[in-house]
Coordinates of C-alpha atoms in Angstrom, one line a residue:
M158 CA 8.1 -9.4 -10.9
T159 CA 4.6 -7.5 -11.9
Q160 CA 1.1 -8.7 -12.9
S161 CA 0.2 -7.5 -16.9
R162 CA -1.8 -5.3 -17.9
P163 CA -3.9 -8.3 -19.5
F164 CA -4.5 -9.4 -16.2
W165 CA -5.1 -6.2 -15.0
R166 CA -7.1 -5.7 -17.6
A167 CA -9.6 -9.1 -17.7
I168 CA -9.8 -7.9 -14.1
E169 CA -11.1 -4.3 -15.1
A170 CA -13.8 -5.7 -17.1
I171 CA -15.0 -7.9 -14.9
H172 CA -15.9 -6.0 -12.0
D173 CA -17.1 -2.7 -15.1
V174 CA -20.1 -5.3 -15.7
V175 CA -22.2 -3.6 -11.9
Y176 CA -21.4 0.5 -13.8
F177 CA -21.6 -0.3 -17.6
A178 CA -24.6 -3.4 -17.3
P179 CA -27.4 -3.2 -19.6
G180 CA -30.2 -1.6 -16.9
A181 CA -27.9 -1.1 -14.0
K182 CA -29.2 2.3 -13.6
E183 CA -32.9 0.8 -13.9
K184 CA -32.3 -1.8 -11.2
Y185 CA -30.7 1.0 -8.6
E186 CA -33.5 3.5 -9.1
A187 CA -35.7 0.5 -8.7
V188 CA -34.7 0.2 -4.5
G189 CA -34.6 4.4 -3.8
L190 CA -31.0 5.0 -5.6
K191 CA -32.3 7.9 -8.6
G192 CA -30.3 8.4 -11.5
Y193 CA -27.2 6.5 -13.0
W194 CA -24.7 8.1 -11.4
M195 CA -26.4 8.0 -7.2
G196 CA -26.0 4.4 -8.2
Y197 CA -22.1 4.2 -9.4
V198 CA -21.7 6.0 -6.3
A199 CA -23.3 4.7 -3.7
S200 CA -22.8 0.5 -5.0
R201 CA -19.1 1.5 -4.9
S202 CA -18.5 3.3 -1.4
A203 CA -21.3 0.9 0.1
A204 CA -18.5 -0.8 1.6
L205 CA -17.2 1.1 3.9
G206 CA -20.6 1.9 5.4
T207 CA -22.6 4.9 4.4
P208 CA -19.8 7.1 4.7
S209 CA -19.8 11.2 3.9
P210 CA -19.0 12.7 0.7
R211 CA -15.6 13.9 1.9
T212 CA -14.4 10.6 2.0
V213 CA -15.9 9.3 -1.1
T214 CA -14.3 12.0 -3.5
A215 CA -11.1 11.5 -1.6
L216 CA -11.1 7.3 -2.0
F217 CA -12.2 7.7 -5.7
H218 CA -9.8 10.8 -6.4
G219 CA -11.1 11.4 -10.5
F220 CA -14.5 13.1 -9.7
A221 CA -15.4 16.1 -8.9
P222 CA -16.7 16.5 -5.1
A223 CA -20.0 18.4 -6.7
V224 CA -20.5 14.8 -8.1
I225 CA -20.3 12.9 -5.2
E226 CA -22.0 16.2 -3.0
R227 CA -25.0 15.7 -5.5
A228 CA -25.4 11.7 -4.5
L229 CA -24.1 11.4 -0.4
P230 CA -25.8 11.8 1.6
D231 CA -28.7 11.6 0.0
A232 CA -28.6 7.6 -1.1
W233 CA -27.9 6.8 1.8
S234 CA -31.5 7.6 2.8
M235 CA -32.9 6.5 0.0
A236 CA -31.9 2.6 0.1
S237 CA -30.3 0.9 2.6
R238 CA -27.2 0.2 2.4
D239 CA -28.5 -3.7 2.6
D240 CA -30.0 -3.3 -0.6
V241 CA -26.8 -1.5 -2.4
L242 CA -25.4 -4.5 -2.5
T243 CA -27.2 -7.2 -3.0
T244 CA -27.9 -5.6 -6.2
R245 CA -24.0 -4.8 -7.1
Y246 CA -24.3 -8.4 -7.1
D247 CA -27.4 -8.6 -8.6
L248 CA -25.8 -6.6 -10.9
A249 CA -22.7 -8.5 -12.0
R250 CA -24.4 -11.7 -11.9
E251 CA -26.6 -11.3 -14.8
A252 CA -24.0 -9.7 -16.4
L253 CA -21.0 -12.2 -15.8
A254 CA -23.5 -15.3 -16.1
P255 CA -23.0 -15.5 -19.5
A256 CA -19.4 -14.1 -20.0
L257 CA -19.2 -17.7 -17.7
E258 CA -20.5 -20.2 -20.0
G259 CA -17.9 -23.1 -20.5
S260 CA -15.0 -22.3 -18.0
D261 CA -14.5 -24.1 -15.2
T262 CA -15.3 -21.0 -12.7
A263 CA -14.9 -22.9 -9.7
T264 CA -11.1 -22.9 -10.6
L265 CA -10.9 -19.5 -11.6
V266 CA -12.9 -18.3 -7.7
R267 CA -10.7 -20.5 -6.5
A268 CA -7.5 -19.3 -7.8
L269 CA -8.5 -15.6 -7.2
T270 CA -9.8 -16.4 -3.6
L271 CA -7.2 -17.9 -2.4
L272 CA -5.6 -14.2 -4.2
L273 CA -6.9 -12.4 -2.0
E274 CA -4.7 -14.0 1.3
G275 CA -1.9 -13.0 -0.9
L276 CA -2.7 -9.6 -0.8
D277 CA -0.7 -6.5 1.6
F278 CA -3.9 -4.0 2.2
A279 CA -1.6 -1.9 4.1
G280 CA -2.4 2.2 2.1
K281 CA -5.2 0.0 0.2
P282 CA -8.8 1.4 2.7
L283 CA -11.5 0.9 -0.9
A284 CA -9.8 -2.8 -1.2
A285 CA -9.7 -3.5 1.8
A286 CA -13.2 -2.6 3.0
H287 CA -14.8 -4.6 -0.3
A288 CA -11.7 -6.8 1.2
D289 CA -14.1 -6.6 4.1
L290 CA -17.6 -7.8 2.5
P291 CA -18.5 -11.7 3.1
A292 CA -18.3 -13.5 -0.2
P293 CA -21.6 -14.3 -2.0
D294 CA -22.7 -18.0 -1.8
D295 CA -22.3 -18.2 -4.8
E296 CA -19.4 -18.9 -7.4
V297 CA -20.7 -16.1 -9.7
G298 CA -21.1 -13.8 -7.0
R299 CA -17.6 -15.0 -5.7
L300 CA -15.8 -13.8 -8.5
S301 CA -17.5 -10.1 -9.1
H302 CA -15.9 -10.7 -5.4
A303 CA -12.0 -11.2 -5.6
A304 CA -12.5 -9.4 -8.6
T305 CA -13.9 -6.2 -7.5
V306 CA -11.2 -6.6 -4.0
V307 CA -8.1 -7.1 -6.8
R308 CA -9.7 -4.2 -8.6
E309 CA -9.8 -2.0 -6.0
Y310 CA -6.9 -2.9 -5.1
R311 CA -5.0 -1.6 -8.3
G312 CA -7.4 1.4 -7.9
D313 CA -5.5 2.7 -4.3
C314 CA -2.4 2.1 -5.4
H315 CA -3.2 4.1 -8.1
V316 CA -5.1 7.3 -6.8
A317 CA -1.5 7.3 -4.5
V318 CA 0.7 7.1 -7.4
L319 CA -1.1 10.4 -9.5
T320 CA -1.3 12.5 -5.8
A321 CA 2.8 11.4 -5.8
A322 CA 3.5 12.5 -8.6
G323 CA 1.2 15.9 -8.2
L324 CA -2.4 15.2 -10.1
D325 CA -5.4 16.4 -8.9
G326 CA -8.6 14.4 -10.4
C327 CA -8.9 16.9 -12.8
A328 CA -5.0 16.8 -14.0
A329 CA -5.4 13.2 -14.1
N330 CA -8.7 13.3 -15.5
A331 CA -7.7 16.0 -18.2
L332 CA -4.2 13.9 -19.4
A333 CA -6.1 10.5 -20.2
A334 CA -8.9 12.4 -23.2
A335 CA -5.1 14.3 -24.2
A336 CA -4.0 10.9 -24.1
G337 CA -7.0 9.5 -26.1
L338 CA -7.7 6.9 -23.2
V339 CA -11.4 8.1 -22.5
P340 CA -14.5 9.0 -24.1
P341 CA -14.4 12.8 -25.5
E342 CA -17.4 13.6 -23.0
Q343 CA -15.3 12.8 -20.0
R344 CA -14.9 15.9 -18.4
T345 CA -18.6 16.6 -18.0
C346 CA -18.8 12.7 -17.1
R347 CA -16.6 12.8 -14.2
G348 CA -18.5 16.5 -13.0
W349 CA -15.3 19.1 -14.1
S350 CA -16.5 22.7 -15.0
S351 CA -14.9 23.8 -17.9
D352 CA -12.6 26.3 -16.1
K353 CA -11.7 23.8 -14.0
W354 CA -11.1 21.9 -17.4
E355 CA -8.6 24.8 -18.4
S356 CA -7.0 25.8 -15.5
A357 CA -6.4 21.1 -15.5
I358 CA -5.0 21.4 -18.9
G359 CA -2.3 24.7 -18.0
R360 CA -1.1 23.4 -15.9
L361 CA -0.3 19.8 -16.9
G362 CA 1.0 22.5 -20.1
A363 CA 3.4 24.5 -17.7
R364 CA 4.8 20.9 -17.0
G365 CA 5.5 21.0 -21.0
W366 CA 2.7 17.3 -20.5
V367 CA -0.3 19.3 -23.5
D368 CA 0.7 22.0 -25.8
V369 CA -1.2 24.7 -25.6
T370 CA -3.6 23.5 -28.2
G371 CA -4.3 20.7 -24.8
T372 CA -3.0 18.0 -27.1
I373 CA -0.7 15.4 -25.7
T374 CA 2.9 15.3 -26.0
D375 CA 5.6 13.4 -26.7
T376 CA 7.0 14.4 -23.4
G377 CA 3.3 13.9 -21.6
R378 CA 2.7 10.5 -23.5
A379 CA 6.4 9.0 -21.9
A380 CA 4.7 11.0 -18.0
R381 CA 1.7 9.2 -18.4
A382 CA 3.4 5.8 -19.5
Q383 CA 5.6 5.8 -16.5
I384 CA 2.7 6.6 -13.9
E385 CA 0.8 3.1 -15.0
D386 CA 3.9 1.3 -14.9
T387 CA 4.6 3.0 -11.4
T388 CA 1.6 2.0 -10.5
D389 CA 2.5 -1.7 -11.8
R390 CA 5.4 -1.3 -9.8
V391 CA 3.4 -0.8 -6.3
C392 CA 1.1 -2.9 -7.1
A393 CA 3.1 -6.0 -7.5
A394 CA 5.2 -5.3 -3.7
G395 CA 1.7 -5.7 -2.2
F396 CA 1.7 -9.0 -3.9
D397 CA 3.9 -12.5 -2.2
R398 CA 5.2 -14.8 -4.5
E399 CA 1.8 -17.2 -3.9
A400 CA -0.2 -14.8 -4.8
T401 CA 2.0 -13.4 -8.6
A402 CA 2.1 -17.3 -9.4
R403 CA -1.8 -17.7 -8.8
A404 CA -2.4 -14.3 -10.7
I405 CA 0.0 -15.6 -13.8
T406 CA -2.4 -18.7 -13.6
A407 CA -5.8 -16.8 -13.7
E408 CA -4.9 -14.8 -16.2
G409 CA -5.7 -16.8 -19.4
A410 CA -9.6 -17.4 -18.4
L411 CA -10.1 -13.9 -16.7
V412 CA -9.1 -12.3 -20.6
E413 CA -10.9 -15.2 -21.6
V414 CA -14.3 -14.3 -19.4
A415 CA -13.0 -10.5 -19.8
R416 CA -13.2 -10.6 -23.6
R417 CA -16.9 -12.2 -23.2
V418 CA -18.2 -9.3 -21.8
E419 CA -17.8 -7.0 -24.5
Q420 CA -19.0 -9.4 -27.1
I421 CA -22.5 -10.0 -24.8
G422 CA -22.0 -5.8 -24.2
A423 CA -21.8 -5.6 -21.1
L424 CA -18.7 -3.2 -21.4
P425 CA -18.6 -1.0 -23.6
Y426 CA -15.0 0.5 -24.8
P427 CA -13.9 3.3 -24.6
N428 CA -15.1 4.2 -21.4
P429 CA -14.5 6.7 -18.2
T430 CA -12.2 3.9 -16.6
G431 CA -9.7 4.6 -19.7
V432 CA -8.4 0.9 -19.2
P433 CA -7.9 -0.9 -22.6
R434 CA -9.4 -4.1 -23.6
P435 CA -7.3 -6.9 -22.8

C-alpha cells in the first residue's frame, strides 16, 4: 500500500514554510547570510554539516550548479551552521504555530515521530541527514523536524526515479513547467540559462513528451504521471507496516494543518516545488 497524495502534499506544505513564509529572507540575512537563495541552500543542506556545492547540487537535483555555487561555500564562512539551523526552526515555529491552533499537536507529533522509526533510509541521504539532527524540545519544532525528514525522504526517492527516467535537473523542471505544475518563472528561479532550457525541451521533444512549441503532449502527461506513481511505490517500499499505518492515521490532521498554512499566508500556490494543494 502506498501513502496517499494528500498525505505527501500536506507534508510538503508543513515542511515548506521554512522557505516561503513571510520574512524568511530577512531572518536568514539576520544571521549573516546574503539573499533568499543563500538562505534556502544553506538551511536545507546544513543537516549535512558544511557540504560542498557539488554534493548539494547532486542532492537537490533540480537546481543549476551556478545557483548552488553562488551560495556555497561562502555561506559557511558568513554564518554558523548552528545559527542557520536555529533560524530554520524559528521560522517553522512562527509559521506553524497559528496553523496548529485547536489541533492535537502532541498526538500528531507522536504519530510522525514514531513513523520515522519505521523508515528504511538506504538510498535517502538528505532524509537521513535531517533524521540525524537532534529533534527540538518543543512540539512545533518536533513537528517541523519530523515533517522535514519525511518530505526529504520522498524527495530522495523522487530524485532516484527522475534520474532513472533519464531526466536531469533542467529537463525535470522543464517537464514540470510544461505540465503547468510550477510558476512561469521556474527556469530563472532554478537558475537555468535559456540555452540549457531550450536544450532540455529539445530532449523532451525527442521523446515525444512535448511538441514543437514546448507544450506537453498526452505522452508527456502520462510519463509525468508515471514518474509520480513510481515515486509513490519507491517510497512505500521503505515504509514498514507500522509506518504505513501511522501515515494513514495522521493524514487527516496533517491535511487540516496544511490547509491552514495556506490560509494564513505562509505558503503560496503554485510554488517552485510543483506540489499541488493537499
